[in-house]
Amino acid sequence: MLRVEYREGLYLPDLDLWLDADGSRDRCVISHAHSDHIADHRAIVATPETARIFRHRVGEAEVTTQVYGERRDYGRYALTFFPAGHCLGSSQILIEAQGERLVYTGDIKLRPNVAAEDAVVVPCDTLVMESTFGDPLYRFPPDVVTFDRLYAACDRALSDDRVPVVLAYALGKSQEALELLLRRGYRVTLHGSNWNVSEIYRELGVKFSGEYERYSREHVRGRVLIAPPGCRKQPMIQNIERRFTIMLTGWALSRSAPYMYKGVDLVLPLSDHADYDELVRLAKESGASCVITMHGPAKFAAHLRELGLNAEHLAQHPHAAAKKQTGKRAATAVEQTLFD
Ligand SMILES: [Zn+2]
């Protein structure tokens, strides 16, 4: 069986293969372009969409692109990318080597996503799965219920002459929110970083259900503003006197949400990640004889074992754990506000 290690990224020592390394590598396979999955690599392998967003966020690299479903042989192994439903171009990666099929999910969402390709479950022998919300506490309500709450909040704010400010990270959640709002006929204005990524989506062929504007101070009344969560305490938002802030995050269901998002008017559980039930379904339907969980609670692997699956949690390599220790609190806060 192929060995799997986590040391500042996923590493398969038998193949000398790095995936989503968070430090510079000679060559790295990238599942998607959220900043906790990319670094300044010399060469990358990714979908064309991820490669384009990588270039926007990191800069130039030697790029090998593979479209979904295209199998390519690299000598010791073959790679095939499949949609992960997390953001445009996000991928699960099938690695075939030594007669084994190993799938690394990257960040994944099985529910349909209005601004990303629909995820599939890829049959495999070994499943390495992100498990951010691998706790039964995180069972999201049907997305349509959350959409209706979002629309109701925007309607109420606009009729009260307030500006609805939707807080959503720049890649993925923003475009999901944008499409949902445009479908409903709102005028939408975007913070520059959300706008930039949305323009790349359009360049890559995504057709949004209407036009949208780049934020300007003079033209915010009567619109819904989408901005990154990190902006909420900055003058751009604080200077909007009559506003109603809405945070979109799976952590809305966390017991500590009221403290994490203090000052936000409404926190809605719209996530780009699978919830607990989806993660269990993914593990079961993959048919994997070995499931390795990562990036979530260690007890999720124990839950899977109770369901009869052979599962274990991938602990960080001691070197990586020690290196991360210093910035741990900050990193956790950033992950919870930006990458959910
Ligand atoms: Zn992500």
Coordinates of C-alpha atoms and ligand atoms in Angstrom, one line a residue:
M1 CA 0.0 0.0 0.0
L2 CA 1.2 3.5 -0.9
R3 CA 2.5 5.4 2.1
V4 CA 0.9 8.7 2.9
E5 CA 2.5 11.4 5.0
Y6 CA 1.4 14.9 6.0
R7 CA 4.4 17.3 6.3
E8 CA 3.5 20.8 5.2
G9 CA 1.3 19.3 2.5
L10 CA 0.4 15.8 1.5
Y11 CA 3.4 13.7 0.5
L12 CA 3.6 10.2 -1.0
P13 CA 7.2 9.1 -0.4
D14 CA 7.0 6.0 -2.6
L15 CA 6.4 8.2 -5.6
D16 CA 8.1 11.4 -4.4
L17 CA 4.9 13.2 -5.0
W18 CA 3.7 16.4 -3.3
L19 CA 0.1 17.6 -3.3
D20 CA -1.1 21.0 -2.0
A21 CA 2.3 21.6 -0.2
D22 CA 2.3 24.8 1.8
G23 CA 5.9 25.5 1.1
S24 CA 7.8 25.9 -2.2
R25 CA 8.4 22.6 -4.0
D26 CA 10.1 21.7 -7.3
R27 CA 6.9 20.2 -8.5
C28 CA 3.5 20.0 -6.8
V29 CA 0.0 18.9 -7.7
I30 CA -2.6 21.5 -6.7
S31 CA -6.2 20.6 -5.9
H32 CA -7.5 24.2 -5.9
A33 CA -6.1 27.7 -5.5
H34 CA -7.2 28.7 -2.0
S35 CA -4.2 30.2 -0.3
D36 CA -3.8 27.4 2.2
H37 CA -3.3 24.9 -0.6
I38 CA -0.8 26.9 -2.8
A39 CA 2.8 28.1 -2.5
D40 CA 5.5 29.5 -4.8
H41 CA 6.3 26.2 -6.6
R42 CA 8.7 25.9 -9.5
A43 CA 6.2 23.7 -11.4
I44 CA 2.6 22.7 -10.8
V45 CA 0.1 20.2 -12.1
A46 CA -3.5 21.4 -11.9
T47 CA -6.7 21.9 -13.9
P48 CA -6.6 24.8 -16.3
E49 CA -9.0 26.8 -14.0
T50 CA -6.8 26.3 -10.9
A51 CA -3.7 27.0 -12.9
R52 CA -5.2 30.4 -14.0
I53 CA -6.2 31.4 -10.5
F54 CA -2.8 30.2 -9.2
R55 CA -1.1 32.6 -11.6
H56 CA -3.3 35.4 -10.3
R57 CA -2.5 34.6 -6.7
V58 CA 1.1 33.4 -6.8
G59 CA 2.6 34.2 -10.1
E60 CA 4.3 32.3 -12.9
A61 CA 5.3 28.7 -12.6
E62 CA 5.9 25.9 -15.1
V63 CA 2.4 24.6 -15.6
T64 CA 1.0 21.2 -16.7
T65 CA -2.7 21.3 -17.0
Q66 CA -5.1 18.4 -17.1
V67 CA -8.8 18.7 -17.7
Y68 CA -11.3 16.7 -15.7
G69 CA -11.2 13.0 -16.6
E70 CA -8.0 13.2 -18.6
R71 CA -5.6 10.5 -17.5
R72 CA -1.9 11.3 -17.8
D73 CA 1.1 9.0 -17.2
Y74 CA 4.0 10.4 -15.3
G75 CA 6.2 7.3 -15.3
R76 CA 5.9 6.0 -11.7
Y77 CA 2.2 7.0 -11.5
A78 CA -0.7 8.3 -13.5
L79 CA -2.9 11.2 -12.5
T80 CA -6.6 12.0 -13.3
F81 CA -8.5 15.0 -12.0
F82 CA -12.2 14.9 -11.0
P83 CA -14.5 17.8 -9.9
A84 CA -14.6 18.5 -6.2
G85 CA -17.5 21.0 -6.2
H86 CA -15.6 23.4 -3.9
C87 CA -14.8 26.2 -6.3
L88 CA -14.2 26.6 -10.0
G89 CA -11.6 24.0 -11.2
S90 CA -11.3 22.4 -7.7
S91 CA -10.3 18.8 -8.0
Q92 CA -10.0 15.4 -6.4
I93 CA -6.9 13.7 -7.7
L94 CA -6.8 10.0 -8.6
I95 CA -3.3 8.6 -8.3
E96 CA -2.8 5.2 -9.9
A97 CA 0.5 3.5 -9.0
Q98 CA 1.7 0.0 -8.0
G99 CA -1.7 -1.5 -8.9
E100 CA -3.4 0.8 -6.4
R101 CA -6.0 3.6 -6.8
L102 CA -5.6 6.4 -4.3
V103 CA -7.9 9.4 -4.3
Y104 CA -7.0 12.7 -2.6
T105 CA -10.2 14.8 -2.3
G106 CA -8.7 18.2 -1.6
D107 CA -11.5 20.4 -0.2
I108 CA -14.8 18.9 -1.4
K109 CA -18.5 19.6 -1.4
L110 CA -21.0 17.0 -2.7
R111 CA -24.0 19.3 -2.6
P112 CA -24.6 21.1 -5.9
N113 CA -22.7 24.5 -6.1
V114 CA -24.2 27.1 -8.4
A115 CA -20.6 28.4 -9.2
A116 CA -18.6 25.2 -9.4
E117 CA -18.7 21.9 -11.3
D118 CA -20.7 19.1 -9.6
A119 CA -18.5 16.8 -7.5
V120 CA -18.4 13.0 -8.2
V121 CA -17.5 10.1 -6.0
V122 CA -14.5 8.4 -7.4
P123 CA -14.1 4.6 -6.7
C124 CA -10.7 3.9 -5.1
D125 CA -8.7 1.6 -2.8
T126 CA -7.4 4.4 -0.6
L127 CA -9.3 7.6 0.1
V128 CA -7.5 10.6 1.6
M129 CA -10.2 12.9 2.5
E130 CA -10.4 16.4 4.0
S131 CA -12.8 16.3 6.9
T132 CA -13.2 19.9 8.1
F133 CA -16.8 19.4 9.3
G134 CA -16.3 15.8 10.4
D135 CA -18.5 16.2 13.5
P136 CA -22.2 15.4 13.7
L137 CA -22.7 19.0 15.0
Y138 CA -22.2 20.1 11.4
R139 CA -25.3 19.0 9.5
F140 CA -26.2 21.8 7.2
P141 CA -29.8 22.7 6.5
P142 CA -30.9 22.3 2.9
D143 CA -29.2 25.0 0.8
V144 CA -32.5 26.4 -0.4
V145 CA -33.5 27.2 3.2
T146 CA -30.3 29.1 3.6
F147 CA -30.7 30.9 0.3
D148 CA -34.2 32.0 1.4
R149 CA -32.8 33.4 4.6
L150 CA -30.2 35.3 2.7
Y151 CA -32.8 36.8 0.3
A152 CA -35.1 37.7 3.2
A153 CA -32.2 39.4 5.1
C154 CA -31.2 41.4 1.9
D155 CA -34.9 42.4 1.3
R156 CA -35.3 43.6 4.8
A157 CA -32.1 45.5 4.8
L158 CA -32.8 47.2 1.5
S159 CA -36.3 48.2 2.5
D160 CA -34.9 49.7 5.6
D161 CA -32.5 51.7 3.5
R162 CA -29.5 49.7 4.8
V163 CA -26.7 48.2 2.7
P164 CA -26.6 44.4 2.9
V165 CA -22.9 43.4 3.2
V166 CA -22.4 39.8 2.4
L167 CA -19.0 38.5 3.8
A168 CA -17.6 35.8 1.6
Y169 CA -14.0 34.9 0.8
A170 CA -12.8 36.0 -2.6
L171 CA -12.5 32.6 -4.4
G172 CA -15.5 30.3 -4.5
K173 CA -17.9 31.6 -1.9
S174 CA -18.1 35.1 -3.5
Q175 CA -19.0 33.7 -6.9
E176 CA -21.6 31.4 -5.3
A177 CA -23.1 34.4 -3.4
L178 CA -22.9 36.6 -6.5
E179 CA -24.7 34.1 -8.7
L180 CA -27.4 33.5 -6.1
L181 CA -28.0 37.3 -5.7
L182 CA -28.0 37.9 -9.4
R183 CA -30.5 35.1 -10.0
R184 CA -32.8 36.9 -7.6
G185 CA -32.4 40.3 -9.4
Y186 CA -30.4 42.2 -6.9
R187 CA -27.9 44.9 -8.0
V188 CA -24.5 43.6 -6.7
T189 CA -21.3 45.4 -6.1
L190 CA -18.0 43.6 -5.3
H191 CA -15.0 44.5 -3.2
G192 CA -11.9 44.6 -5.5
S193 CA -10.5 41.2 -4.5
N194 CA -13.9 39.5 -5.0
W195 CA -14.3 41.3 -8.3
N196 CA -10.9 40.2 -9.6
V197 CA -11.6 36.5 -9.1
S198 CA -15.2 36.9 -10.5
E199 CA -13.7 38.4 -13.6
I200 CA -11.3 35.4 -13.9
Y201 CA -14.4 33.1 -13.6
R202 CA -15.9 35.0 -16.6
E203 CA -12.7 34.8 -18.5
L204 CA -12.8 31.0 -17.9
G205 CA -16.3 30.9 -19.4
V206 CA -18.6 31.1 -16.4
K207 CA -21.8 33.0 -17.3
F208 CA -23.3 34.8 -14.3
S209 CA -27.0 35.6 -14.4
G210 CA -26.5 39.3 -14.8
E211 CA -24.0 42.2 -14.6
Y212 CA -22.2 43.3 -11.4
E213 CA -20.2 46.3 -10.4
R214 CA -16.8 46.9 -8.8
Y215 CA -17.3 48.7 -5.5
S216 CA -17.1 52.5 -5.3
R217 CA -18.0 54.5 -2.3
E218 CA -20.5 56.7 -4.2
H219 CA -22.5 53.7 -5.6
V220 CA -23.3 51.4 -2.8
R221 CA -26.9 52.4 -1.8
G222 CA -29.5 50.1 -3.2
R223 CA -26.9 47.4 -3.9
V224 CA -25.8 44.3 -2.1
L225 CA -22.1 44.5 -1.4
I226 CA -19.9 41.3 -1.4
A227 CA -16.6 41.7 0.5
P228 CA -14.0 39.4 2.1
P229 CA -14.7 38.5 5.8
G230 CA -11.4 40.1 6.8
C231 CA -12.7 43.5 5.6
R232 CA -15.5 43.7 8.1
K233 CA -13.5 45.8 10.6
Q234 CA -11.9 48.0 8.0
P235 CA -13.0 51.5 7.1
M236 CA -14.5 50.5 3.8
I237 CA -17.3 48.6 5.7
Q238 CA -17.3 50.6 8.9
N239 CA -17.9 53.8 7.0
I240 CA -21.1 52.5 5.6
E241 CA -23.3 54.0 8.3
R242 CA -26.5 52.0 7.7
R243 CA -25.4 48.4 6.9
F244 CA -26.5 44.9 7.7
T245 CA -23.6 42.3 7.7
I246 CA -24.2 38.7 6.7
M247 CA -21.5 36.1 7.1
L248 CA -21.7 32.9 5.0
T249 CA -19.8 30.1 6.7
G250 CA -20.3 26.5 7.8
W251 CA -18.9 27.6 11.1
A252 CA -22.3 29.2 11.7
L253 CA -23.3 25.9 13.4
S254 CA -20.3 26.1 15.8
R255 CA -21.1 26.8 19.4
S256 CA -18.5 29.5 19.3
A257 CA -20.0 31.2 16.3
P258 CA -21.4 34.1 18.4
Y259 CA -17.9 34.9 19.6
M260 CA -16.1 34.2 16.3
Y261 CA -18.4 36.5 14.4
K262 CA -19.1 39.1 17.1
G263 CA -20.5 42.2 15.5
V264 CA -21.9 40.4 12.4
D265 CA -25.6 40.8 12.2
L266 CA -26.4 37.4 10.7
V267 CA -24.3 34.3 10.2
L268 CA -25.7 31.8 7.7
P269 CA -24.5 28.2 7.3
L270 CA -23.6 28.3 3.6
S271 CA -20.4 26.3 3.1
D272 CA -18.2 25.2 0.3
H273 CA -17.3 22.1 2.2
A274 CA -19.2 18.8 2.7
D275 CA -21.0 18.5 6.0
Y276 CA -20.8 15.5 8.3
D277 CA -23.4 13.4 6.4
E278 CA -21.8 14.1 3.1
L279 CA -18.4 13.1 4.4
V280 CA -19.7 9.8 5.7
R281 CA -21.4 9.2 2.3
L282 CA -18.2 10.0 0.4
A283 CA -16.2 7.6 2.6
K284 CA -18.8 4.8 2.1
E285 CA -19.5 5.3 -1.6
S286 CA -15.9 5.5 -2.6
G287 CA -15.6 1.8 -1.7
A288 CA -12.2 2.4 -0.2
S289 CA -10.7 -0.3 1.9
C290 CA -8.6 2.3 3.7
V291 CA -9.8 5.9 4.5
I292 CA -7.4 8.5 5.7
T293 CA -8.9 11.7 7.2
M294 CA -7.1 15.0 7.4
H295 CA -7.7 18.7 8.2
G296 CA -10.6 17.9 10.5
P297 CA -11.3 16.5 13.9
A298 CA -9.4 13.2 14.6
K299 CA -12.5 11.7 16.1
F300 CA -14.1 11.7 12.6
A301 CA -11.9 8.6 11.7
A302 CA -13.3 7.0 14.9
H303 CA -16.8 7.7 13.8
L304 CA -16.0 6.0 10.5
R305 CA -14.6 3.0 12.3
E306 CA -17.8 2.7 14.3
L307 CA -19.6 2.5 10.9
G308 CA -17.4 -0.5 10.0
L309 CA -14.9 1.4 7.8
N310 CA -11.1 1.0 8.1
A311 CA -10.2 4.6 8.8
E312 CA -7.4 6.5 10.4
H313 CA -6.6 10.2 11.0
L314 CA -3.5 11.5 9.3
A315 CA -1.4 13.2 11.9
Q316 CA 1.0 16.0 11.0
H317 CA 4.6 15.1 10.5
P318 CA 6.4 16.2 13.8
H319 CA 8.6 18.7 11.9
A320 CA 5.5 20.4 10.3
A321 CA 3.6 20.4 13.6
A322 CA 6.5 22.1 15.4
K323 CA 6.9 24.6 12.7
K324 CA 3.2 25.4 12.6
Q325 CA 2.9 25.7 16.4
T326 CA 4.1 29.3 16.5
G327 CA 1.4 30.7 14.2
K328 CA -1.3 28.2 15.2
R329 CA -3.8 30.6 16.7
A330 CA -3.6 33.0 13.9
A331 CA -3.7 30.2 11.3
T332 CA -6.8 28.7 12.9
A333 CA -8.6 32.1 12.9
V334 CA -7.7 32.7 9.3
E335 CA -8.9 29.2 8.2
Q336 CA -12.2 29.6 10.0
T337 CA -12.9 33.0 8.5
L338 CA -11.5 32.6 5.0
F339 CA -11.4 29.0 3.9
D340 CA -14.7 27.5 4.9
Ligands
ZN1 ZN -10.5 25.4 -0.1

